[in-house]
Coordinates of C-alpha atoms and ligand atoms in Angstrom, one line a residue:
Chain A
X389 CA -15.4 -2.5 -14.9
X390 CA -15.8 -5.9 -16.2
X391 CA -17.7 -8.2 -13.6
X392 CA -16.8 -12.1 -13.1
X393 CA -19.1 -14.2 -15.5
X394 CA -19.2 -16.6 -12.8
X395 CA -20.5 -15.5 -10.1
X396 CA -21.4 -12.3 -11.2
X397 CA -20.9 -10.7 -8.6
X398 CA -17.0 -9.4 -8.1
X399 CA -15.2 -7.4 -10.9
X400 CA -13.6 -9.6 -12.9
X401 CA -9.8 -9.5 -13.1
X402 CA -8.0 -12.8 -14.6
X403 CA -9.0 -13.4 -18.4
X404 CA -8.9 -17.4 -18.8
X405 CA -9.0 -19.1 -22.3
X406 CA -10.1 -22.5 -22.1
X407 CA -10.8 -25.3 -24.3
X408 CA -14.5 -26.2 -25.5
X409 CA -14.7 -28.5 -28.2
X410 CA -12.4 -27.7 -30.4
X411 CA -12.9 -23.8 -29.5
X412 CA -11.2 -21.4 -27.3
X413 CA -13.5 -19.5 -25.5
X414 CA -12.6 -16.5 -23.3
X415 CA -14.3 -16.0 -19.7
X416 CA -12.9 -13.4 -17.8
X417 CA -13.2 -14.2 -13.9
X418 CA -12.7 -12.9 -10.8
X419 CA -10.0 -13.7 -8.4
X420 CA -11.6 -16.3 -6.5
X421 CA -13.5 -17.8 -9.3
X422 CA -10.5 -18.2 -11.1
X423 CA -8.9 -20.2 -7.9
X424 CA -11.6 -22.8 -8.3
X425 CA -11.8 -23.0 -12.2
X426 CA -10.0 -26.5 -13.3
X427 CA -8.2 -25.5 -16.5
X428 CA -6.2 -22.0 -16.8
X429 CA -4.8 -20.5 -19.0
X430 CA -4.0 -16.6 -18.3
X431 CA -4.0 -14.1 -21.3
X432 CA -0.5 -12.6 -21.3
X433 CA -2.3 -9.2 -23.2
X434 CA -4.8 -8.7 -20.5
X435 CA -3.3 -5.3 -18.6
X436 CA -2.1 -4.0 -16.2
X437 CA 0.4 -6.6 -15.1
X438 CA -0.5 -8.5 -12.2
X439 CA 0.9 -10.9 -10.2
X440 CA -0.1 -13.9 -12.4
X441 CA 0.6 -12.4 -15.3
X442 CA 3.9 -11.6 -13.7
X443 CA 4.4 -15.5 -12.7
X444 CA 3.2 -16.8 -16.0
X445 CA 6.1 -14.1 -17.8
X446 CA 8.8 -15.1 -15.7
X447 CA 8.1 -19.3 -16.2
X448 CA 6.9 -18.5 -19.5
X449 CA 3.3 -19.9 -18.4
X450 CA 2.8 -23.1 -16.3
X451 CA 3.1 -25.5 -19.9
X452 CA 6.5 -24.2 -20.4
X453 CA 7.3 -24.4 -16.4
X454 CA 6.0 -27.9 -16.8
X455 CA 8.2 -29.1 -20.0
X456 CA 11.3 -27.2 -18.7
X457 CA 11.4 -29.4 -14.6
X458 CA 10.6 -32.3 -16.0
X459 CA 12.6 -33.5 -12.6
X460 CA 9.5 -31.6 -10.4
X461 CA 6.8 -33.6 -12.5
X462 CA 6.1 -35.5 -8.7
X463 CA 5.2 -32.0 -7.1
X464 CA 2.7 -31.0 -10.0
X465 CA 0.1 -33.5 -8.8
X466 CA 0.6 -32.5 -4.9
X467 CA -2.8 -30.5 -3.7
X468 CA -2.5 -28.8 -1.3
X469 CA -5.0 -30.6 1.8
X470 CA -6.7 -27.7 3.3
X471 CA -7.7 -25.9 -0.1
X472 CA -7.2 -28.2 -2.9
X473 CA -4.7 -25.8 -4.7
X474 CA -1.8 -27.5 -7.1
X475 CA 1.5 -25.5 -8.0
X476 CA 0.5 -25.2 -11.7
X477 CA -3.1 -23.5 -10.7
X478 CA -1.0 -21.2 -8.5
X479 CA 1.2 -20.6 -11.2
X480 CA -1.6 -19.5 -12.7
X481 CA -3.9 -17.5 -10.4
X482 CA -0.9 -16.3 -8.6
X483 CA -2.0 -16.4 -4.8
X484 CA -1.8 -18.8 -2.5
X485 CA -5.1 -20.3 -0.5
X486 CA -3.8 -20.6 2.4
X487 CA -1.3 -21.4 5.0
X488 CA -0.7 -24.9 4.2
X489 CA 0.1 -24.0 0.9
X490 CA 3.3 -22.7 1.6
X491 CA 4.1 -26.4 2.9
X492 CA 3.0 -28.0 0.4
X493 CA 5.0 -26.0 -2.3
X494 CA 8.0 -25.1 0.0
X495 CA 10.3 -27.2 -2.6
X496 CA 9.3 -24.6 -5.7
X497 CA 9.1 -21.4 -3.1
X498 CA 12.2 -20.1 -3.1
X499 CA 12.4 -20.2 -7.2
X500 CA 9.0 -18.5 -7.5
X501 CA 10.2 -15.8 -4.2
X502 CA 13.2 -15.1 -5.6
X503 CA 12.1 -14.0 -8.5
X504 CA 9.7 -11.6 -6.9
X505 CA 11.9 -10.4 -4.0
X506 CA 15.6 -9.7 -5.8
X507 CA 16.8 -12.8 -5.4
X508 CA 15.9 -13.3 -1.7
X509 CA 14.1 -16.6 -0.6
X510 CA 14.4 -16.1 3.1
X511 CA 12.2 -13.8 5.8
X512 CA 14.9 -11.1 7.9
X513 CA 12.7 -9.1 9.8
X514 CA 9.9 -9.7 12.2
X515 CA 9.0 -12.5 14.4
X516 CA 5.7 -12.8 16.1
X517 CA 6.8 -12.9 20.0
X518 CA 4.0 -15.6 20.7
X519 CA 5.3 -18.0 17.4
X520 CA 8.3 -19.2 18.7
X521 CA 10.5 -17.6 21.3
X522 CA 13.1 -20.1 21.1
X523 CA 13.6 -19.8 17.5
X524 CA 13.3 -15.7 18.2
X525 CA 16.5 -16.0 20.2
X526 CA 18.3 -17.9 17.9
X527 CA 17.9 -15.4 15.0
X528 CA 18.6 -12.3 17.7
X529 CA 21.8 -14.5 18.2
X530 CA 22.4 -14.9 14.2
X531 CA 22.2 -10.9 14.1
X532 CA 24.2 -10.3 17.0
X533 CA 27.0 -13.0 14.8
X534 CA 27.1 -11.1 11.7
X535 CA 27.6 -7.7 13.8
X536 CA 30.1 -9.2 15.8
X537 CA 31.8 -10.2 12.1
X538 CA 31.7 -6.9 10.9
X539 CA 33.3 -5.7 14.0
X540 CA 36.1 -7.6 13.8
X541 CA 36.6 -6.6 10.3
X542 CA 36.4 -3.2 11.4
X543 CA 38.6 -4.0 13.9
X544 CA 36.7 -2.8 16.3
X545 CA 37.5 -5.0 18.7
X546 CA 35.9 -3.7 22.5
X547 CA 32.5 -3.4 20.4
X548 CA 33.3 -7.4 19.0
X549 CA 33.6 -8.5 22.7
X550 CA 30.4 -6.9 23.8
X551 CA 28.7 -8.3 21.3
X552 CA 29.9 -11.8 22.2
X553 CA 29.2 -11.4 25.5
X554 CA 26.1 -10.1 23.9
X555 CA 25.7 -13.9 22.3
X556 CA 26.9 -16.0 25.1
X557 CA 23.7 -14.5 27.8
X558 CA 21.8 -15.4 24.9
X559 CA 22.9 -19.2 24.3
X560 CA 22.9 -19.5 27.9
X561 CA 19.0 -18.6 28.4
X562 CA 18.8 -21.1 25.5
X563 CA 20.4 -24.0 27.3
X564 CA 18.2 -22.9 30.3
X565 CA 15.2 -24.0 28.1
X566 CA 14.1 -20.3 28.1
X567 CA 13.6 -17.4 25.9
X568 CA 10.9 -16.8 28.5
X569 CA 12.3 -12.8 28.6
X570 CA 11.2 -10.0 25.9
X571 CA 13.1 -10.7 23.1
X572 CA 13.3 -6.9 20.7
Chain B
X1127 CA -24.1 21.9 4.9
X1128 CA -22.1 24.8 5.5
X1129 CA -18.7 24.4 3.8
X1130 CA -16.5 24.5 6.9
X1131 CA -18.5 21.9 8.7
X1132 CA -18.4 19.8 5.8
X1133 CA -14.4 20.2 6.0
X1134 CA -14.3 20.0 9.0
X1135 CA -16.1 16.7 9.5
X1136 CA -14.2 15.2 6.5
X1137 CA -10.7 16.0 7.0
X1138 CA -8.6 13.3 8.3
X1139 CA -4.9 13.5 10.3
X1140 CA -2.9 12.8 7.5
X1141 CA -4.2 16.0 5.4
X1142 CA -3.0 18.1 7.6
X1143 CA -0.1 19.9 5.8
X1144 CA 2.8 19.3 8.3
X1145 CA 5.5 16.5 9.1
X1146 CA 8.9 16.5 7.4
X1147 CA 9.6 17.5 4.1
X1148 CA 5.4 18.2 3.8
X1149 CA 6.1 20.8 1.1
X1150 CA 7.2 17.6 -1.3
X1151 CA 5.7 14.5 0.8
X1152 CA 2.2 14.8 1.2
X1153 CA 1.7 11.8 3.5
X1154 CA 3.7 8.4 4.5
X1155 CA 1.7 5.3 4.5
X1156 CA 2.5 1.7 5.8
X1157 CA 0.4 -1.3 5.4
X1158 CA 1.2 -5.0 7.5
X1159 CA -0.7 -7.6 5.9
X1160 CA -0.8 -10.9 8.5
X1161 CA -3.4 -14.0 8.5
X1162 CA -4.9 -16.2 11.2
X1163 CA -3.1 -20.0 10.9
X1164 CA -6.3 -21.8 11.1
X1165 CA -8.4 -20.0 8.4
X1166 CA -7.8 -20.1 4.6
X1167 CA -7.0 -17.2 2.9
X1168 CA -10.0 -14.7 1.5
X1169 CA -9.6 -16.3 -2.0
X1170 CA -10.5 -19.7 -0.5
X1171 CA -12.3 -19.5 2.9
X1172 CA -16.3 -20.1 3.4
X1173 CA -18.6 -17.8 4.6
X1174 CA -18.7 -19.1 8.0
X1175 CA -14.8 -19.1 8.3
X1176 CA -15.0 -15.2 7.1
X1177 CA -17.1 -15.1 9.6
X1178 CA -15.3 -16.3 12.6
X1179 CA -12.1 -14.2 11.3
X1180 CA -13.9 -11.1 11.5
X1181 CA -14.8 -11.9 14.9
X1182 CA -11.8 -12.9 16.1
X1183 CA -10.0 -9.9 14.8
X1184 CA -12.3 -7.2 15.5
X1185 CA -12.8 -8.8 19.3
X1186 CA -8.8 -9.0 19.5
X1187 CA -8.5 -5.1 18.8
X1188 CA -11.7 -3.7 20.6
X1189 CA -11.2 -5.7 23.6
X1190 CA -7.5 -4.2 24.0
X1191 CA -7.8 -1.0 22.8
X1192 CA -11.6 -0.4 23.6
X1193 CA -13.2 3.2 23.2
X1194 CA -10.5 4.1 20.3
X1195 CA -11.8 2.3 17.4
X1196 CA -14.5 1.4 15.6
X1197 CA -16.1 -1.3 13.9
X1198 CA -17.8 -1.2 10.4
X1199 CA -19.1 -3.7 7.9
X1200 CA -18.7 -2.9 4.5
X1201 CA -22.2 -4.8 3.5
X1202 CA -23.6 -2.3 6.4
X1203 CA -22.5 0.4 5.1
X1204 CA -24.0 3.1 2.5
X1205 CA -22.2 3.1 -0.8
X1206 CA -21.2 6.9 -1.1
X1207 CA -19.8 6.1 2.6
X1208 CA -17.8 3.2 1.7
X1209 CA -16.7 4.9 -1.2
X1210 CA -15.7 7.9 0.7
X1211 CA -13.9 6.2 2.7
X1212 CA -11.8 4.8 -0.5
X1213 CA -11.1 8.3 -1.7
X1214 CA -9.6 9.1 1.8
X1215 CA -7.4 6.1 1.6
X1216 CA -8.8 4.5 4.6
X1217 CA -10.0 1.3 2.8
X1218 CA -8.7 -0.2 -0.5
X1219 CA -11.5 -0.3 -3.2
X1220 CA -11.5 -4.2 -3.1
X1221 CA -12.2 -3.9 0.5
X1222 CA -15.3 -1.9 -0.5
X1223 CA -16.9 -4.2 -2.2
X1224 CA -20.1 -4.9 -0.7
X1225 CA -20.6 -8.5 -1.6
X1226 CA -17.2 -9.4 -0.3
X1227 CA -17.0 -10.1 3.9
X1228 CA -15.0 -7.3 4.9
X1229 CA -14.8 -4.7 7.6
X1230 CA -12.3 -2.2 8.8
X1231 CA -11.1 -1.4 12.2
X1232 CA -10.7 2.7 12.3
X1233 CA -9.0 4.6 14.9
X1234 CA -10.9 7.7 16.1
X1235 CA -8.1 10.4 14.4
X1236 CA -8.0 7.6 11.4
X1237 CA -4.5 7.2 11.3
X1238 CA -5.0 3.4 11.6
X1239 CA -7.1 1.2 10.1
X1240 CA -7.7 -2.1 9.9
X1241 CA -8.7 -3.7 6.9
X1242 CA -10.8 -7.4 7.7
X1243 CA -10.7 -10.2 5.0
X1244 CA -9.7 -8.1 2.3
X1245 CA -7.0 -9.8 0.1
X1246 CA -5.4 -11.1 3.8
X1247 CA -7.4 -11.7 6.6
X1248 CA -5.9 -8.5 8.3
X1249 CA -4.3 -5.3 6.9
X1250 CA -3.0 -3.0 9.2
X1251 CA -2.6 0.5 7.8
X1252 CA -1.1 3.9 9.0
X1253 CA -0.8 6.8 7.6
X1254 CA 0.6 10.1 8.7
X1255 CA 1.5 13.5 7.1
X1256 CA 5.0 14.2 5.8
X1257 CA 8.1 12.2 5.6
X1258 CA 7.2 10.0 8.9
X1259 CA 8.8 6.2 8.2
X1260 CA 9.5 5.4 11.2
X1261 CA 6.1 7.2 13.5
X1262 CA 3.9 5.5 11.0
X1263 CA 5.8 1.6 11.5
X1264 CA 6.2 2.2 15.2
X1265 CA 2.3 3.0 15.3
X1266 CA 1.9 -0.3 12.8
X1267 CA 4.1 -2.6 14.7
X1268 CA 2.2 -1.5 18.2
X1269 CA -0.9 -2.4 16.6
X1270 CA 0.0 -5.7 15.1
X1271 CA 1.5 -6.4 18.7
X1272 CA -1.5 -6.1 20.2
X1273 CA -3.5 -8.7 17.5
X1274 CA -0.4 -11.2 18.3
X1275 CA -0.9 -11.5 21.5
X1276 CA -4.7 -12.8 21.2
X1277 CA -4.4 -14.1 17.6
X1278 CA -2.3 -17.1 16.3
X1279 CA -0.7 -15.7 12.9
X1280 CA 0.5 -17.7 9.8
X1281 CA 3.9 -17.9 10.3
X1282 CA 7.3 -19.7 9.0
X1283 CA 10.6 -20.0 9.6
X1284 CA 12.1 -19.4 6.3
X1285 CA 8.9 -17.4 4.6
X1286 CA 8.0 -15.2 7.3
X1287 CA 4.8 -13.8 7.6
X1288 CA 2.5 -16.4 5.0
X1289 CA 0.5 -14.1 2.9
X1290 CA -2.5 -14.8 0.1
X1291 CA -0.3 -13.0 -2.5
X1292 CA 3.5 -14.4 -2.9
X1293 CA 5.1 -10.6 -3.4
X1294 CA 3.5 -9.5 0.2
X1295 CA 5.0 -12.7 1.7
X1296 CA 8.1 -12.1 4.4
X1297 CA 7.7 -8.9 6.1
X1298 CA 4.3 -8.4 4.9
X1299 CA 5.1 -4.6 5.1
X1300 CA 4.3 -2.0 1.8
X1301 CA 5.6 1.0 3.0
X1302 CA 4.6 4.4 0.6
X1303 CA 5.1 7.7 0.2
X1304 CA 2.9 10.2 -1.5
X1305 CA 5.1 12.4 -3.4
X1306 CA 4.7 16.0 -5.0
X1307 CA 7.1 15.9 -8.1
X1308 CA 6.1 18.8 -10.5
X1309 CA 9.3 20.0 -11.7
X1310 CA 10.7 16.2 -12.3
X1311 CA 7.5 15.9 -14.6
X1312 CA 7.9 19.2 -16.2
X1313 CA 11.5 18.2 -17.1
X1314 CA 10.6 14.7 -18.1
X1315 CA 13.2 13.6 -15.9
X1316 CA 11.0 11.1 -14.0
X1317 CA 10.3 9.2 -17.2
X1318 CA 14.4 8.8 -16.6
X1319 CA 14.2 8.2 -12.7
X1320 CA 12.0 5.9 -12.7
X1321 CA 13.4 2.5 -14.2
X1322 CA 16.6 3.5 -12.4
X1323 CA 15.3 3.3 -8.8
X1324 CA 13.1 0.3 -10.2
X1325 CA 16.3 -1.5 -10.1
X1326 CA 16.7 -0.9 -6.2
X1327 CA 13.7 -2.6 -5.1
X1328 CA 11.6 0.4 -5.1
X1329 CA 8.3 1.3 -7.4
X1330 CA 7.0 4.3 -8.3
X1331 CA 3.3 5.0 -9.8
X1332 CA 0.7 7.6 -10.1
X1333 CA -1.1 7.8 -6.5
X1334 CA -4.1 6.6 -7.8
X1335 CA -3.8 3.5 -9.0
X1336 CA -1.2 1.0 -11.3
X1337 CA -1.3 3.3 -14.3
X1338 CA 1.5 5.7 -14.9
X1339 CA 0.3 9.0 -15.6
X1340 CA 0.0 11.0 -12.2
X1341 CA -2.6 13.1 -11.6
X1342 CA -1.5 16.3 -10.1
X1343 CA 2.0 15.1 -10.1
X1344 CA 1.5 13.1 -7.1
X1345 CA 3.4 9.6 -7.1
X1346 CA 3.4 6.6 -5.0
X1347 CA 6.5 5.6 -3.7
X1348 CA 6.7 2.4 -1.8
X1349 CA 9.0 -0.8 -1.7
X1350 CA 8.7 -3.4 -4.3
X1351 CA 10.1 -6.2 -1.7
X1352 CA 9.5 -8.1 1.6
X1353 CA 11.5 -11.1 1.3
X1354 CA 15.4 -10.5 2.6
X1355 CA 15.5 -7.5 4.0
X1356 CA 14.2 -6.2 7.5
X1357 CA 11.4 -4.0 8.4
X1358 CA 14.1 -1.1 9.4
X1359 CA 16.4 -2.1 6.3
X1360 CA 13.2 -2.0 3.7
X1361 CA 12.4 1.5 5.8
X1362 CA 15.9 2.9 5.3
X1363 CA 16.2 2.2 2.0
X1364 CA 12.9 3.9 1.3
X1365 CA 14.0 6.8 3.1
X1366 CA 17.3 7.4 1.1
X1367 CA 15.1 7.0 -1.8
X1368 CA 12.8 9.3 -1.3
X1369 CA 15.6 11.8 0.1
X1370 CA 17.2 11.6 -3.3
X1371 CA 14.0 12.4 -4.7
X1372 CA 13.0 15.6 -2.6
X1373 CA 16.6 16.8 -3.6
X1374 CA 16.0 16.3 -7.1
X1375 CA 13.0 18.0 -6.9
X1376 CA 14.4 21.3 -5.3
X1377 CA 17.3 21.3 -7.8
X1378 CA 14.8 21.0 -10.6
X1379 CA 12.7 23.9 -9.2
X1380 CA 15.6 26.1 -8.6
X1381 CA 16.3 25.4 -12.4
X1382 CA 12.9 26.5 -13.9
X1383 CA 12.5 29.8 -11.5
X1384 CA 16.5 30.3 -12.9
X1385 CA 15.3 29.6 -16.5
X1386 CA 11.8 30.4 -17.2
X1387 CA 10.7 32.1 -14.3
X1388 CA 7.9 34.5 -15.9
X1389 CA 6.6 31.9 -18.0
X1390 CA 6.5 29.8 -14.6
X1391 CA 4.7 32.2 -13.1
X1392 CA 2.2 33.1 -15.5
X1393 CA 1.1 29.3 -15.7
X1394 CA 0.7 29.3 -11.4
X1395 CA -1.3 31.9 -11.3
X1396 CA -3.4 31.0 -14.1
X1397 CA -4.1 28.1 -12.6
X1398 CA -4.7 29.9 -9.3
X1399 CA -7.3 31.9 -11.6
X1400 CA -9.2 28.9 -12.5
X1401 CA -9.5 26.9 -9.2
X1402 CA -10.3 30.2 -7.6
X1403 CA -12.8 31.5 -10.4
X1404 CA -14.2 28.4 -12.6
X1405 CA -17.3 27.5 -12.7
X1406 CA -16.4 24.5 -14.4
X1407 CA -14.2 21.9 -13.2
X1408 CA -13.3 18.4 -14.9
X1409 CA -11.3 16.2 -12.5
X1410 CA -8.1 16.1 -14.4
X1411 CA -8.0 19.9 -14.7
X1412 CA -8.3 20.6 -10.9
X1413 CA -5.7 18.3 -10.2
X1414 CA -3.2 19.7 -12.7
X1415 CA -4.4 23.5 -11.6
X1416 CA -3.8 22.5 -7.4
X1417 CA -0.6 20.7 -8.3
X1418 CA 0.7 24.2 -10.2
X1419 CA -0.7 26.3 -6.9
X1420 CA 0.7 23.9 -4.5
X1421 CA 4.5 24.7 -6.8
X1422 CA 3.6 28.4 -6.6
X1423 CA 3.4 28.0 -2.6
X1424 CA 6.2 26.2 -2.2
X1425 CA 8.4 28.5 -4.9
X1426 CA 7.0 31.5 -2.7
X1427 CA 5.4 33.1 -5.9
X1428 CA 1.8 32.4 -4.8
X1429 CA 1.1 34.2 -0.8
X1430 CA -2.6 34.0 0.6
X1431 CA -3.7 30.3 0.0
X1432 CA -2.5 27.6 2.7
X1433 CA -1.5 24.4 2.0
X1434 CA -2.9 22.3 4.2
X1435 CA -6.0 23.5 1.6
X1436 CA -4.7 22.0 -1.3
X1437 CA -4.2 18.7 0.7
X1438 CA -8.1 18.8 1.3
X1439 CA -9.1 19.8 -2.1
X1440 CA -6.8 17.2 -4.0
X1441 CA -9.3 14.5 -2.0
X1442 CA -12.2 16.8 -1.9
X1443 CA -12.9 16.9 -5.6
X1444 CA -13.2 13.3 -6.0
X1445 CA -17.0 11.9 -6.6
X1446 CA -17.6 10.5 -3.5
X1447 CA -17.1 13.4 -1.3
X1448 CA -18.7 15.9 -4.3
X1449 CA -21.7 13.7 -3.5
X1450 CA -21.4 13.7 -0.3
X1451 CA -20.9 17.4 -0.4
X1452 CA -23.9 17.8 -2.4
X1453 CA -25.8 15.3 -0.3
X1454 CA -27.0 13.2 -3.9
X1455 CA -26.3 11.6 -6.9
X1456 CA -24.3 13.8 -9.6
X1457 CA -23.9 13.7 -13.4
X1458 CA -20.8 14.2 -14.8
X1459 CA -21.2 17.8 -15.8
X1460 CA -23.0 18.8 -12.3
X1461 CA -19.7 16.8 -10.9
X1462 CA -17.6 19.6 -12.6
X1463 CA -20.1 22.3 -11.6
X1464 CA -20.2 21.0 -7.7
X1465 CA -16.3 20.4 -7.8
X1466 CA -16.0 24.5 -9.2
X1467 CA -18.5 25.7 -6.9
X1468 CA -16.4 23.1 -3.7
X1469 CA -13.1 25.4 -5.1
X1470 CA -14.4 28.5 -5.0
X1471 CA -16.3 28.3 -1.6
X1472 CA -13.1 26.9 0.4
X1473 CA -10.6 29.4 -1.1
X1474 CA -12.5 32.7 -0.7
X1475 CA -13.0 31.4 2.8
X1476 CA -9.3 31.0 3.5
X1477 CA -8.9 34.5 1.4
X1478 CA -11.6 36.1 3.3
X1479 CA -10.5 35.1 7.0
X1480 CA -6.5 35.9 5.7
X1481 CA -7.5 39.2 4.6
X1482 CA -9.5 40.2 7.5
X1483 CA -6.6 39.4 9.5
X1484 CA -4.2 41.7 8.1
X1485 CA -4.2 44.9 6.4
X1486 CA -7.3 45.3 4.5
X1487 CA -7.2 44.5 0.6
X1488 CA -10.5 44.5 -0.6
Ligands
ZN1049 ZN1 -16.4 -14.8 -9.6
ZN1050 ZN1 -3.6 -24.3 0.6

């Protein structure tokens, strides 16, 4: 296994080409030194396909994503404030650094998600109890809507009743400022 | 180190050849990968802030749950143990790097384990034997419900759970199952099968590793998404999949004992010869001889060896546990000699204790 020739220490795993006076020269890099690394460039023939590589494929590398949203040219230069990542280095290293990331790219996201996800932009399942339990209820309620659709469509109309009453206890614990209850 | 102490202090819950469908699914794995809001990812985060995540999460799940799990630091650890633990499929191999800041969180049967500061700051895994979707998520969920309640996670409305890598991000959740698929590989017709269920959201590789080729005829089945689609929908979907699979499977058997059964059965029980008789055994050979002995079981051609062996041996007969096994460093070729000698001591064990049982044979 190759190891990075930057630190030296982890196995390397993103091949970058860079430009030294007039010269491309190849380092091959770990993960995390290729986060910090200034210019990128990620070798579409390195194998097996990771997630960069995958990125750069789909948006034909961050140059063409650049030339093709000339409209997003304002978000290229946004860092993100806790790590210092831009949307063009992620483009190329293909993780994020952390948390704050996701704000700071949240106009490109849902391109870049739905490429890797079928299509789909938006989170379905899980929400951590302690994150929010107001917003928890609203998306039980959501769910409990789009059964309540399908049962009307079904025409199964005692089940479409329940499941309104169902919604109503709901949006009445929500007026009550609470959500304090278990929410499943 | 007599050979059934050695098994029995190695063997893990989800070898054990039982569960649903165990004759084809060898073992159901789900993995939850979550971070802590005020930390930046692995990729980006100090030493002191790798720090303070291993402490927070380790303190959140022995606290709780004390007395059931426990606590190990890679950079503690020996390197035939951490890799070990790798060829078990307890800890990823980046995890096992020693110069990164991980840990892992095991449960005392070792059907959870959490990895610390690994690609995310936390990585719950379960695994169980057999077809077990749903055992193995309700054990996952329970466990990330217990980290919640003392940890703050990176989470967001629209995203979901905020990962290091953008194809984890949403549910988080990589459910798999290990799959025993001899007669699709015999026919070719998983070089077919797989691009199509590709298409539904679903991947399926060699168990070991990205690359293709399967050793054994073991694949890894798992979903390819987590944006979109709920935990129980992503768990469904997997679980039709893998359904379709274990049917096509059967039919494909039933097809080669219909067609070519002699010539079937001369290649079981030559490889039955050579696991039970070699006394040289390359790696690639002993997994393409079990995975033929594990078909003979299954087609009821081949009688006194149990399964729940092969399970063991198919992990046994990688380098960590041969060294372990040998208690030292090993060349390639002794590799092959220990691995020969390993297959030849655990199944005229089984024989000998099988026989004794019933009529006598020898
Ligand atoms: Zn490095
Ligand atoms: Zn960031």
């Amino acid at each position: 296994m190759m190891i990075c020739e930057n630190c030296k220490e982890r196995p390397a795993s993103v091949i970058l080409t860079r430009e030294s006076m007039g010269e491309a020269i190849e380092l091959q890099l770990c993960e995390k030194c290729a986060f910090q690394a200034q210019t990128l460039h990620v070798d579409p023939n390195q194998e097996p396909l990771s997630i960069q590589q995958f990125l750069s494929h789909w948006f034909g590398g961050a140059e063409l994503f650049q030339a093709q949203q000339p409209q997003e040219a304002a978000h290229q230069g946004s860092e993100c404030p806790t790590c210092g990542l831009t949307f063009l280095k992620f483009l190329d290293v293909g993780k994020f650094g952390c948390a704050t990331c996701y704000d700071t790219f949240r106009g490109q996201l849902p391109r870049v998600l739905g490429k890797l996800h079928n299509g789909h932009a938006m989170h379905k399942g899980k929400i951590p109890v302690s994150f929010n339990k107001i917003y928890a209820v609203k998306k039980k309620i959501e769910a409990i809507r789009v059964k309540m659709q399908e049962a009307v469509e079904a025409e199964r109309f005692e089940e479409a009743a329940a499941l309104r009453d169902e919604a109503n206890a709901l949006k009445v614990r929500l007026a009550d400022g609470g959500g304090e209850s278990h929410v499943d | 180190m007599s050979i059934e102490n050695f098994m029995q202090n190695a063997v893990t819950g989800w070898m054990a050849a039982h569960g649903e469908h165990s004759d084809i699914v060898m073992s159901t794995r789900i993995r939850l990968a979550r971070n802590l809001r005020s930390y930046r990812f692995p990729i980006a985060f100090t030493e002191e802030e790798s720090m303070a995540v291993d402490s927070a999460v380790s303190g959140a799940l022995l606290d709780s749950e004390g007395g059931t799990y426990s606590y190990m630091k890679m950079a503690d650890l020996p390197a035939l143990e951490r890799h070990v633990l790798v060829e078990k499929h307890l800890i990823s191999p980046q995890l096992a790097n020693p110069d990164r800041p991980g840990s892992v969180i095991l449960s005392e049967d070792e059907t959870v384990s959490v990895m610390v500061n690994e690609e995310d700051h936390i990585r719950i895994q379960c695994i169980y034997p057999g077809l077990q979707l749903k055992g193995a998520y309700k054990q996952a969920d329970a466990v990330d419900d217990v980290l919640e309640k003392e940890l703050s996670y990176a989470f967001d409305e629209d995203f979901g759970y905020l990962t290091s890598c953008p194809s984890n991000t949403g549910s988080g959740m990589r459910a798999s199952v290990m799959m025993h698929l001899p007669a699709l590989t015999m026919t070719k017709q998983i070089n077919r099968i797989i691009p199509a269920i590709s298409r539904l959201g679903i991947v399926v590789r060699g168990s070991y590793g990205e690359g293709s080729e399967a050793p054994g005829n073991v694949y890894q089945v798992s979903n390819q998404t987590t944006l979109g689609k709920t935990e129980q929908e992503i768990l469904a979907d997997l679980g039709n999949i893998t359904e379709r699979l274990i049917a096509h499977e059967r039919k494909s058997r039933e097809l080669l004992l219909a067609k070519s059964r002699i010539a079937l059965e001369n290649r079981l029980f030559r490889s039955l010869g050579t696991i039970t008789y070699a006394r040289l055994l390359p790696s690639s050979e002993a997994a393409r001889c079990l995975s033929d002995v594990r078909l003979g079981i299954d087609l009821d051609i081949i009688h006194d060896v149990d399964m729940s062996i092969l399970n063991e041996l198919l992990i046994f007969m990688q380098p960590g546990f041969l060294q372990q096994y040998a208690d030292g460093e090993l060349t390639q070729e002794e590799m092959d000699i220990c691995r020969a000698k390993l297959f030849r001591e655990r199944l005229n064990v089984e024989r000998a204790s099988a026989s004794s049982e019933g009529t006598e044979e020898r």
